[in-house]
DNA sequence: GTGTATTTGTTCGTATGTATT
DNA sequence: TAATACATACGAACAAATACA
């Protein structure tokens, strides 16, 4: 029996039965009978589906419908970027440009249309970012991530928000695993403040420019730091 | 031995040895010895990596480093969208809005900066599209895909282009599998012509508006056609 | 075209670890 | 603590596809 078919039939089973995220899947013996395949074949199919985030396997407990998050996409993007980097491509720069291209387009549409509570939250995030910058910079990355996530929440499109977060995660994971130098925290803070002021004022062009400058800063750090690195890479985590 | 580790160690092997796409991986017996695991465990790890597009397994031939394409991302997005649709979410609309948000931002940056040969190619594509529309509409989808791909080629970022194509593929695969009605070919042709004229003229706002109108057209077909569909879904292909 | 070696695909049986009851 | 159900892991065998002499 073709292994490729097994994956498709399990996916079909999830869709047909309208199983929501977290719903239990049939056990392996049940799947063996339902699919007419051996345990190993079923397991290989489940492993592949797990890698795509479609199912979730909990040891000694059972198999469940996955959270349908974009985590596998992050995984794939990150690996593609790391592998490309060590082969001499400027894959990390391309990933950064991808983020820049998407975010500049979005922020200009968003300027002046961010709900008040989100603006307040962004204020608080910038303040926290300034505190963390003054105290050595611990936790800065998380705050930066939250800032970008909150900024684009007003788009009211969960998928779009998740994609942006996925791009952020992939970039920062690769940047960290490759030992990239962190930004100057004060400059980063100032630029986030400027982004917030711009979108609050409703000036699309200014907001776009603020984002562009923010990314320009990161890009400079990227190109000046290491043209190529010969040392063995760190292992990236699950 | 944790199965999760095996995947990571195989990925690490690829990166450490700087294996390019298409390079042969060690055979399963070799991996068994190198990783100190049984054949079944090795195979499960390989299956998972295959699902992520990191390795490619060819029956009776060998295992190779994958093409690192975004095909798994398309697969994941498509399934997530289909599953969400049948659970009553407007996931397909969200996917369309994701494309619209990204493309409107990009086309305004691109207006007036598309190299002449690409403009000529776009011309030819619109002409072909009009021919296909007149002849019943066969092959229209492929031409539409090529139009969007060529349009954003000038961004000179392979990753960005691939991501956009991935979004296109995911949307159209789901739309087709869900039995969505095709657009009116004449309207589609006219809108693509307008997009081309706008970007050629260099008018950013006009280009943005043209893209928005194009997507607005698709969105209407989407919302009027089927609020919810109770019939069992088609199987989606590998 | 045949046969053989290599490599992946599939299956079975068995033992072990883990969580629920 | 014991019993049960489940996933995890290993080893061995045979089938199928491919390459090469």
Short mmCIF file of C-alpha atoms (C1' of nucleotides) in Angstrom, two decimals:
data_model
loop_
_atom_site.label_atom_id
_atom_site.label_comp_id
_atom_site.label_asym_id
_atom_site.label_seq_id
_atom_site.Cartn_x
_atom_site.Cartn_y
_atom_site.Cartn_z
CA UNK A 1 0.00 0.00 0.00
CA UNK A 2 1.41 3.37 -0.98
CA UNK A 3 2.52 5.38 2.02
CA UNK A 4 1.54 8.58 0.25
CA UNK A 5 -2.03 7.39 0.15
CA UNK A 6 -2.09 6.77 3.88
CA UNK A 7 -1.36 10.40 4.65
CA UNK A 8 -4.06 11.56 2.28
CA UNK A 9 -6.61 9.16 3.71
CA UNK A 10 -5.87 10.24 7.27
CA UNK A 11 -6.24 13.88 6.22
CA UNK A 12 -9.48 12.99 4.49
CA UNK A 13 -10.65 11.30 7.66
CA UNK A 14 -10.05 14.46 9.67
CA UNK A 15 -11.86 16.64 7.16
CA UNK A 16 -14.76 14.27 6.63
CA UNK A 17 -15.44 13.85 10.32
CA UNK A 18 -15.05 17.58 10.89
CA UNK A 19 -12.55 16.92 13.66
CA UNK A 20 -11.51 20.17 15.38
CA UNK A 21 -8.05 20.85 16.73
CA UNK A 22 -7.42 18.72 19.78
CA UNK A 23 -9.92 16.03 18.88
CA UNK A 24 -8.64 12.50 19.40
CA UNK A 25 -7.76 10.43 16.37
CA UNK A 26 -8.30 6.68 16.20
CA UNK A 27 -5.58 4.72 17.93
CA UNK A 28 -2.86 3.06 15.91
CA UNK A 29 -4.53 -0.38 15.94
CA UNK A 30 -7.79 1.21 14.83
CA UNK A 31 -6.02 3.09 12.06
CA UNK A 32 -4.27 -0.13 11.03
CA UNK A 33 -7.62 -1.78 10.52
CA UNK A 34 -9.31 1.26 8.96
CA UNK A 35 -6.47 1.84 6.51
CA UNK A 36 -5.57 -1.79 6.02
CA UNK A 37 -1.89 -1.20 6.65
CA UNK A 38 0.68 -2.35 9.14
CA UNK A 39 1.67 -0.48 12.26
CA UNK A 40 4.92 0.80 10.84
CA UNK A 41 3.28 2.19 7.73
CA UNK A 42 0.65 3.93 9.82
CA UNK A 43 3.32 5.29 12.10
CA UNK A 44 5.37 6.65 9.22
CA UNK A 45 2.33 8.40 7.84
CA UNK A 46 1.51 9.85 11.24
CA UNK A 47 5.08 11.04 11.66
CA UNK A 48 4.89 12.86 8.35
CA UNK A 49 1.58 14.45 9.31
CA UNK A 50 3.04 15.42 12.66
CA UNK A 51 5.89 17.17 10.87
CA UNK A 52 3.30 19.19 8.96
CA UNK A 53 1.49 20.07 12.18
CA UNK A 54 -1.65 18.25 11.12
CA UNK A 55 -1.61 15.71 13.92
CA UNK A 56 -0.06 15.71 17.35
CA UNK A 57 1.30 12.54 18.94
CA UNK A 58 1.53 12.35 22.71
CA UNK A 59 3.60 9.54 24.05
CA UNK A 60 1.61 6.85 25.81
CA UNK A 61 -1.55 8.86 25.51
CA UNK A 62 -2.88 9.07 22.01
CA UNK A 63 -2.92 10.87 18.69
CA UNK A 64 -4.84 14.11 18.27
CA UNK A 65 -5.65 16.62 15.58
CA UNK A 66 -2.90 19.21 15.58
CA UNK A 67 -3.28 22.92 16.36
CA UNK A 68 -2.93 23.75 12.63
CA UNK A 69 -0.36 26.35 13.54
CA UNK A 70 2.28 27.58 11.13
CA UNK A 71 5.07 26.07 13.21
CA UNK A 72 6.08 23.66 10.43
CA UNK A 73 6.35 26.60 8.06
CA UNK A 74 8.73 28.29 10.49
CA UNK A 75 10.70 25.09 10.74
CA UNK A 76 10.94 24.74 6.98
CA UNK A 77 11.80 28.37 6.34
CA UNK A 78 14.42 28.35 9.06
CA UNK A 79 16.13 25.25 7.79
CA UNK A 80 16.04 26.43 4.21
CA UNK A 81 17.63 29.68 5.32
CA UNK A 82 20.33 28.07 7.43
CA UNK A 83 21.23 25.57 4.73
CA UNK A 84 21.34 28.30 2.12
CA UNK A 85 23.50 30.49 4.32
CA UNK A 86 26.13 27.83 4.75
CA UNK A 87 26.16 27.27 1.03
CA UNK A 88 27.08 30.90 0.50
CA UNK A 89 23.68 32.31 -0.42
CA UNK A 90 22.34 35.48 1.16
CA UNK A 91 19.29 33.60 2.32
CA UNK A 92 19.05 35.40 5.64
CA UNK A 93 19.01 38.75 3.89
CA UNK A 94 16.26 37.49 1.60
CA UNK A 95 14.22 36.44 4.59
CA UNK A 96 14.64 39.89 6.10
CA UNK A 97 13.63 41.52 2.83
CA UNK A 98 10.57 39.33 2.71
CA UNK A 99 9.51 40.67 6.08
CA UNK A 100 10.30 44.23 5.07
CA UNK A 101 8.37 44.01 1.82
CA UNK A 102 5.28 42.65 3.52
CA UNK A 103 5.36 44.89 6.56
CA UNK A 104 5.94 48.14 4.67
CA UNK A 105 2.91 47.40 2.55
CA UNK A 106 0.78 46.59 5.55
CA UNK A 107 1.78 49.41 7.84
CA UNK A 108 0.85 52.06 5.29
CA UNK A 109 -2.63 50.59 5.07
CA UNK A 110 -2.79 50.41 8.82
CA UNK A 111 -1.71 53.93 9.69
CA UNK A 112 -4.45 55.81 11.49
CA UNK A 113 -6.68 52.76 11.64
CA UNK A 114 -5.35 51.04 14.72
CA UNK A 115 -7.94 50.71 17.51
CA UNK A 116 -7.22 52.74 20.63
CA UNK A 117 -6.68 49.80 23.00
CA UNK A 118 -4.03 48.39 20.65
CA UNK A 119 -2.28 51.76 20.60
CA UNK A 120 -2.20 51.74 24.38
CA UNK A 121 -0.76 48.25 24.36
CA UNK A 122 1.91 49.32 21.88
CA UNK A 123 2.76 52.23 24.18
CA UNK A 124 3.25 49.85 27.07
CA UNK A 125 5.42 47.58 24.92
CA UNK A 126 7.72 50.40 23.88
CA UNK A 127 8.04 51.47 27.51
CA UNK A 128 8.91 47.95 28.54
CA UNK A 129 11.37 47.76 25.68
CA UNK A 130 13.10 50.89 26.96
CA UNK A 131 13.29 49.44 30.44
CA UNK A 132 14.76 46.20 29.17
CA UNK A 133 17.26 48.10 27.03
CA UNK A 134 18.42 50.01 30.11
CA UNK A 135 18.78 46.79 32.07
CA UNK A 136 21.09 44.95 29.73
CA UNK A 137 18.60 43.84 27.14
CA UNK A 138 17.17 40.64 28.60
CA UNK A 139 13.79 39.79 27.13
CA UNK A 140 14.07 42.37 24.38
CA UNK A 141 13.39 39.91 21.62
CA UNK A 142 10.10 38.82 23.14
CA UNK A 143 8.95 42.41 23.48
CA UNK A 144 9.95 43.16 19.91
CA UNK A 145 7.95 40.17 18.73
CA UNK A 146 4.93 41.29 20.74
CA UNK A 147 5.19 44.79 19.27
CA UNK A 148 5.03 43.57 15.70
CA UNK A 149 2.26 41.11 16.54
CA UNK A 150 0.15 43.79 18.23
CA UNK A 151 0.80 46.23 15.41
CA UNK A 152 -0.78 43.98 12.81
CA UNK A 153 -3.56 42.64 14.99
CA UNK A 154 -5.83 45.39 13.73
CA UNK A 155 -5.82 43.79 10.30
CA UNK A 156 -8.39 41.41 11.72
CA UNK A 157 -7.06 38.45 9.81
CA UNK A 158 -5.76 35.66 12.01
CA UNK A 159 -4.01 33.95 9.13
CA UNK A 160 -2.16 37.08 8.12
CA UNK A 161 -1.08 37.72 11.70
CA UNK A 162 0.19 34.19 12.04
CA UNK A 163 2.12 34.38 8.80
CA UNK A 164 3.82 37.57 9.94
CA UNK A 165 4.68 36.00 13.28
CA UNK A 166 6.02 32.97 11.45
CA UNK A 167 8.31 35.16 9.37
CA UNK A 168 9.47 36.93 12.52
CA UNK A 169 10.15 33.66 14.31
CA UNK A 170 12.01 32.13 11.39
CA UNK A 171 14.23 35.15 10.96
CA UNK A 172 15.11 35.51 14.61
CA UNK A 173 15.70 31.81 15.12
CA UNK A 174 18.14 31.70 12.24
CA UNK A 175 19.75 34.95 13.29
CA UNK A 176 20.27 33.61 16.78
CA UNK A 177 21.44 30.17 15.72
CA UNK A 178 23.92 31.73 13.36
CA UNK A 179 25.31 33.83 16.18
CA UNK A 180 24.28 37.13 14.66
CA UNK A 181 25.04 40.22 16.69
CA UNK A 182 22.06 41.79 18.45
CA UNK A 183 20.96 45.28 17.57
CA UNK A 184 21.85 48.36 19.57
CA UNK A 185 18.91 48.38 22.00
CA UNK A 186 18.63 52.17 22.12
CA UNK A 187 18.37 52.54 18.37
CA UNK A 188 15.82 49.75 18.24
CA UNK A 189 13.74 51.43 20.93
CA UNK A 190 13.83 54.76 19.19
CA UNK A 191 12.75 53.21 15.91
CA UNK A 192 9.83 51.37 17.48
CA UNK A 193 8.75 54.58 19.12
CA UNK A 194 8.87 56.29 15.75
CA UNK A 195 6.81 53.54 14.15
CA UNK A 196 4.19 53.87 16.84
CA UNK A 197 4.07 57.66 16.56
CA UNK A 198 3.75 57.42 12.80
CA UNK A 199 0.87 54.96 12.73
CA UNK A 200 -0.88 56.90 15.48
CA UNK A 201 -0.61 60.12 13.49
CA UNK A 202 -2.19 58.38 10.52
CA UNK A 203 0.59 59.42 8.15
CA UNK A 204 0.96 56.46 5.82
CA UNK A 205 4.16 57.59 4.19
CA UNK A 206 5.81 58.35 7.50
CA UNK A 207 4.82 54.95 8.86
CA UNK A 208 6.20 53.24 5.80
CA UNK A 209 9.44 55.16 6.12
CA UNK A 210 9.69 54.27 9.81
CA UNK A 211 9.36 50.58 9.07
CA UNK A 212 11.85 50.84 6.25
CA UNK A 213 14.36 52.52 8.50
CA UNK A 214 13.85 49.88 11.16
CA UNK A 215 14.59 47.11 8.71
CA UNK A 216 17.43 49.08 7.20
CA UNK A 217 19.07 49.08 10.60
CA UNK A 218 18.79 45.33 10.94
CA UNK A 219 20.05 44.83 7.42
CA UNK A 220 23.19 46.85 8.09
CA UNK A 221 24.04 44.76 11.12
CA UNK A 222 23.54 41.73 8.95
CA UNK A 223 25.85 42.71 6.13
CA UNK A 224 28.64 44.21 8.25
CA UNK A 225 28.80 41.38 10.74
CA UNK A 226 29.73 38.27 8.80
CA UNK A 227 30.10 37.88 5.06
CA UNK A 228 30.49 34.13 5.54
CA UNK A 229 31.05 31.93 8.52
CA UNK A 230 33.08 28.73 8.36
CA UNK A 231 32.44 27.51 11.91
CA UNK A 232 30.08 24.55 12.47
CA UNK A 233 26.52 25.65 13.16
CA UNK A 234 24.58 25.27 16.35
CA UNK A 235 21.87 22.68 16.45
CA UNK A 236 18.46 24.24 16.06
CA UNK A 237 15.87 23.15 18.49
CA UNK A 238 12.48 21.50 18.12
CA UNK B 1 16.34 7.23 21.45
CA UNK B 2 14.07 10.18 20.92
CA UNK B 3 12.67 10.33 17.39
CA UNK B 4 12.77 14.11 17.52
CA UNK B 5 16.51 13.98 17.95
CA UNK B 6 16.96 11.86 14.87
CA UNK B 7 15.38 14.49 12.65
CA UNK B 8 17.54 17.20 14.13
CA UNK B 9 20.69 15.16 13.73
CA UNK B 10 19.94 14.40 10.09
CA UNK B 11 19.31 18.09 9.46
CA UNK B 12 22.54 18.88 11.24
CA UNK B 13 24.30 16.37 9.03
CA UNK B 14 23.04 18.13 5.92
CA UNK B 15 24.10 21.55 7.15
CA UNK B 16 27.46 20.45 8.50
CA UNK B 17 28.43 18.70 5.30
CA UNK B 18 27.13 21.61 3.21
CA UNK B 19 25.05 19.24 1.14
CA UNK B 20 23.32 21.07 -1.71
CA UNK B 21 19.89 20.19 -3.04
CA UNK B 22 20.03 16.89 -4.85
CA UNK B 23 23.09 15.58 -3.05
CA UNK B 24 22.81 11.96 -1.95
CA UNK B 25 22.30 11.20 1.72
CA UNK B 26 23.75 8.14 3.42
CA UNK B 27 21.70 5.01 2.83
CA UNK B 28 19.36 3.77 5.51
CA UNK B 29 21.81 1.15 6.85
CA UNK B 30 24.52 3.82 7.01
CA UNK B 31 22.20 6.19 8.83
CA UNK B 32 21.28 3.40 11.23
CA UNK B 33 24.90 3.04 12.21
CA UNK B 34 25.65 6.77 12.21
CA UNK B 35 22.62 7.58 14.34
CA UNK B 36 22.68 4.43 16.41
CA UNK B 37 19.00 3.72 15.82
CA UNK B 38 16.93 1.00 14.24
CA UNK B 39 15.81 1.10 10.65
CA UNK B 40 12.21 1.85 11.56
CA UNK B 41 13.20 4.87 13.64
CA UNK B 42 15.45 6.16 10.89
CA UNK B 43 12.70 5.73 8.36
CA UNK B 44 10.17 7.58 10.51
CA UNK B 45 12.57 10.47 10.84
CA UNK B 46 13.18 10.48 7.08
CA UNK B 47 9.44 10.40 6.41
CA UNK B 48 8.96 13.45 8.60
CA UNK B 49 11.80 15.29 6.86
CA UNK B 50 10.34 14.31 3.52
CA UNK B 51 7.04 15.87 4.55
CA UNK B 52 8.91 19.10 5.24
CA UNK B 53 10.61 18.94 1.86
CA UNK B 54 14.04 18.64 3.43
CA UNK B 55 14.83 15.22 1.98
CA UNK B 56 13.58 13.36 -1.02
CA UNK B 57 13.22 9.58 -0.99
CA UNK B 58 13.28 7.63 -4.22
CA UNK B 59 12.24 4.00 -4.09
CA UNK B 60 15.03 1.58 -4.89
CA UNK B 61 17.40 4.42 -5.59
CA UNK B 62 18.32 6.40 -2.55
CA UNK B 63 17.66 9.37 -0.32
CA UNK B 64 18.62 12.87 -1.39
CA UNK B 65 18.59 16.40 -0.09
CA UNK B 66 15.27 17.92 -1.06
CA UNK B 67 14.72 20.90 -3.36
CA UNK B 68 13.92 23.13 -0.36
CA UNK B 69 10.85 24.35 -2.14
CA UNK B 70 7.85 25.79 -0.37
CA UNK B 71 5.66 22.89 -1.47
CA UNK B 72 5.14 21.68 2.12
CA UNK B 73 4.00 25.17 3.05
CA UNK B 74 1.40 25.03 0.28
CA UNK B 75 0.31 21.63 1.51
CA UNK B 76 -0.03 22.84 5.09
CA UNK B 77 -1.82 26.06 4.18
CA UNK B 78 -4.20 24.21 1.89
CA UNK B 79 -5.12 21.60 4.45
CA UNK B 80 -5.53 24.18 7.18
CA UNK B 81 -7.83 26.14 4.92
CA UNK B 82 -9.90 23.14 3.84
CA UNK B 83 -10.27 21.88 7.40
CA UNK B 84 -11.22 25.35 8.62
CA UNK B 85 -13.75 25.75 5.83
CA UNK B 86 -15.58 22.57 6.74
CA UNK B 87 -15.69 23.65 10.34
CA UNK B 88 -17.54 26.79 9.32
CA UNK B 89 -14.65 29.27 9.40
CA UNK B 90 -14.10 31.71 6.55
CA UNK B 91 -10.60 30.37 6.08
CA UNK B 92 -10.64 30.61 2.31
CA UNK B 93 -11.56 34.27 2.49
CA UNK B 94 -8.71 34.83 4.94
CA UNK B 95 -6.31 33.19 2.54
CA UNK B 96 -7.51 35.47 -0.23
CA UNK B 97 -7.15 38.51 1.99
CA UNK B 98 -3.63 37.43 2.84
CA UNK B 99 -2.77 37.47 -0.84
CA UNK B 100 -4.50 40.78 -1.37
CA UNK B 101 -2.75 42.45 1.56
CA UNK B 102 0.68 41.33 0.43
CA UNK B 103 0.20 42.02 -3.27
CA UNK B 104 -1.31 45.48 -2.87
CA UNK B 105 1.69 46.49 -0.79
CA UNK B 106 4.12 45.09 -3.32
CA UNK B 107 2.54 46.36 -6.50
CA UNK B 108 2.62 49.96 -5.33
CA UNK B 109 6.35 49.65 -4.72
CA UNK B 110 6.76 47.99 -8.06
CA UNK B 111 4.85 50.42 -10.25
CA UNK B 112 7.10 52.00 -12.82
CA UNK B 113 10.06 49.86 -11.83
CA UNK B 114 9.40 46.75 -13.83
CA UNK B 115 12.12 45.97 -16.38
CA UNK B 116 11.09 46.27 -20.01
CA UNK B 117 11.46 42.56 -20.91
CA UNK B 118 9.14 41.64 -18.06
CA UNK B 119 6.58 44.15 -19.30
CA UNK B 120 6.72 42.54 -22.71
CA UNK B 121 6.22 39.14 -21.17
CA UNK B 122 3.24 40.42 -19.21
CA UNK B 123 1.81 41.79 -22.44
CA UNK B 124 2.10 38.39 -24.05
CA UNK B 125 0.47 36.73 -21.05
CA UNK B 126 -2.53 39.04 -21.15
CA UNK B 127 -2.91 38.38 -24.86
CA UNK B 128 -2.79 34.66 -24.29
CA UNK B 129 -5.28 35.07 -21.48
CA UNK B 130 -7.69 36.81 -23.84
CA UNK B 131 -7.30 34.05 -26.39
CA UNK B 132 -7.96 31.37 -23.79
CA UNK B 133 -10.96 33.29 -22.51
CA UNK B 134 -12.40 33.39 -26.02
CA UNK B 135 -11.82 29.67 -26.47
CA UNK B 136 -13.73 28.45 -23.44
CA UNK B 137 -11.17 29.19 -20.77
CA UNK B 138 -8.89 26.16 -20.86
CA UNK B 139 -5.49 26.88 -19.33
CA UNK B 140 -6.59 30.21 -17.93
CA UNK B 141 -5.45 29.38 -14.41
CA UNK B 142 -1.90 28.64 -15.52
CA UNK B 143 -1.70 31.92 -17.39
CA UNK B 144 -3.06 33.80 -14.40
CA UNK B 145 -0.43 32.19 -12.21
CA UNK B 146 2.31 33.10 -14.65
CA UNK B 147 1.08 36.70 -14.78
CA UNK B 148 1.35 37.15 -11.03
CA UNK B 149 4.71 35.37 -10.93
CA UNK B 150 6.14 37.54 -13.69
CA UNK B 151 4.73 40.68 -12.12
CA UNK B 152 6.69 40.20 -8.91
CA UNK B 153 9.83 38.84 -10.50
CA UNK B 154 11.25 42.34 -10.60
CA UNK B 155 11.47 42.37 -6.83
CA UNK B 156 14.63 40.35 -7.29
CA UNK B 157 14.00 38.21 -4.25
CA UNK B 158 13.59 34.53 -5.00
CA UNK B 159 12.18 33.77 -1.58
CA UNK B 160 9.54 36.47 -1.88
CA UNK B 161 8.53 35.27 -5.31
CA UNK B 162 8.24 31.71 -4.09
CA UNK B 163 6.13 32.74 -1.12
CA UNK B 164 3.73 34.61 -3.39
CA UNK B 165 3.49 31.64 -5.72
CA UNK B 166 2.87 29.40 -2.72
CA UNK B 167 -0.02 31.60 -1.62
CA UNK B 168 -1.41 31.54 -5.14
CA UNK B 169 -1.13 27.76 -5.36
CA UNK B 170 -2.68 27.16 -1.96
CA UNK B 171 -5.65 29.41 -2.71
CA UNK B 172 -6.39 27.97 -6.11
CA UNK B 173 -5.98 24.38 -5.00
CA UNK B 174 -8.45 24.85 -2.20
CA UNK B 175 -10.79 26.84 -4.41
CA UNK B 176 -10.75 24.07 -6.97
CA UNK B 177 -11.06 21.20 -4.49
CA UNK B 178 -13.98 22.93 -2.86
CA UNK B 179 -15.70 23.24 -6.20
CA UNK B 180 -15.65 27.03 -6.27
CA UNK B 181 -17.03 28.66 -9.36
CA UNK B 182 -14.48 30.09 -11.79
CA UNK B 183 -14.36 33.79 -12.51
CA UNK B 184 -15.88 35.41 -15.55
CA UNK B 185 -12.92 35.18 -17.96
CA UNK B 186 -13.62 38.51 -19.67
CA UNK B 187 -13.68 40.45 -16.42
CA UNK B 188 -10.49 38.73 -15.29
CA UNK B 189 -8.78 39.63 -18.55
CA UNK B 190 -9.82 43.24 -18.34
CA UNK B 191 -8.56 43.51 -14.78
CA UNK B 192 -5.20 42.00 -15.61
CA UNK B 193 -4.86 44.40 -18.50
CA UNK B 194 -5.61 47.27 -16.14
CA UNK B 195 -3.01 46.05 -13.64
CA UNK B 196 -0.42 45.89 -16.39
CA UNK B 197 -1.28 49.34 -17.71
CA UNK B 198 -1.13 50.77 -14.22
CA UNK B 199 2.29 49.39 -13.31
CA UNK B 200 3.63 50.41 -16.71
CA UNK B 201 2.43 53.96 -16.22
CA UNK B 202 4.23 54.09 -12.88
CA UNK B 203 1.15 55.26 -11.02
CA UNK B 204 1.41 53.53 -7.64
CA UNK B 205 -2.06 54.39 -6.45
CA UNK B 206 -3.65 53.26 -9.67
CA UNK B 207 -1.74 49.98 -9.56
CA UNK B 208 -2.82 49.39 -5.99
CA UNK B 209 -6.41 50.12 -6.90
CA UNK B 210 -6.22 47.75 -9.87
CA UNK B 211 -4.99 44.91 -7.69
CA UNK B 212 -7.63 45.66 -5.09
CA UNK B 213 -10.35 45.55 -7.68
CA UNK B 214 -9.04 42.28 -9.05
CA UNK B 215 -9.17 40.69 -5.62
CA UNK B 216 -12.51 42.31 -4.91
CA UNK B 217 -13.89 40.48 -7.91
CA UNK B 218 -12.64 37.12 -6.67
CA UNK B 219 -13.94 37.84 -3.20
CA UNK B 220 -17.44 38.48 -4.45
CA UNK B 221 -17.56 35.18 -6.30
CA UNK B 222 -16.41 33.60 -3.10
CA UNK B 223 -19.06 35.01 -0.81
CA UNK B 224 -22.01 34.72 -3.17
CA UNK B 225 -21.32 31.19 -4.28
CA UNK B 226 -21.51 29.02 -1.20
CA UNK B 227 -22.08 30.14 2.38
CA UNK B 228 -21.38 26.59 3.57
CA UNK B 229 -21.16 23.28 1.84
CA UNK B 230 -22.40 20.06 3.42
CA UNK B 231 -21.23 17.64 0.73
CA UNK B 232 -18.20 15.45 1.38
CA UNK B 233 -14.95 17.00 0.17
CA UNK B 234 -12.83 15.85 -2.68
CA UNK B 235 -9.55 14.23 -1.85
CA UNK B 236 -6.66 16.60 -2.38
CA UNK B 237 -3.74 15.28 -4.27
CA UNK B 238 -0.10 14.77 -3.50
"C1'" DG C 1 17.19 -9.54 -22.07
"C1'" DT C 2 18.88 -11.71 -17.71
"C1'" DG C 3 20.65 -11.88 -13.49
"C1'" DT C 4 22.52 -9.86 -9.49
"C1'" DA C 5 23.47 -6.38 -6.08
"C1'" DT C 6 21.81 -2.28 -3.86
"C1'" DT C 7 18.31 0.48 -1.88
"C1'" DT C 8 13.89 1.66 -0.29
"C1'" DG C 9 8.90 -0.21 0.93
"C1'" DT C 10 6.12 -3.13 3.80
"C1'" DT C 11 5.02 -6.40 7.28
"C1'" DC C 12 5.27 -9.14 11.53
"C1'" DG C 13 6.58 -10.20 16.23
"C1'" DT C 14 8.27 -8.68 20.56
"C1'" DA C 15 9.74 -5.84 24.28
"C1'" DT C 16 9.68 -1.33 26.75
"C1'" DG C 17 8.10 3.20 28.51
"C1'" DT C 18 4.18 6.03 29.92
"C1'" DA C 19 -0.22 7.56 31.49
"C1'" DT C 20 -4.92 6.34 33.11
"C1'" DT C 21 -7.80 3.61 36.15
"C1'" DT D 1 0.12 -1.32 43.92
"C1'" DA D 2 -1.70 -3.64 40.06
"C1'" DA D 3 -3.99 -3.77 35.68
"C1'" DT D 4 -4.96 -1.80 31.33
"C1'" DA D 5 -4.32 0.79 27.16
"C1'" DC D 6 -1.38 3.14 24.39
"C1'" DA D 7 2.73 4.85 22.04
"C1'" DT D 8 7.76 3.88 21.35
"C1'" DA D 9 11.44 1.18 19.80
"C1'" DC D 10 14.04 -2.77 17.91
"C1'" DG D 11 15.09 -6.71 14.88
"C1'" DA D 12 14.25 -9.74 11.15
"C1'" DA D 13 12.29 -11.02 6.99
"C1'" DC D 14 10.43 -10.46 2.40
"C1'" DA D 15 8.69 -7.45 -1.55
"C1'" DA D 16 9.43 -3.95 -5.01
"C1'" DA D 17 12.11 -0.70 -7.62
"C1'" DT D 18 16.42 0.63 -9.61
"C1'" DA D 19 21.21 0.22 -11.47
"C1'" DC D 20 24.70 -2.25 -13.57
"C1'" DA D 21 27.31 -5.98 -15.56
#
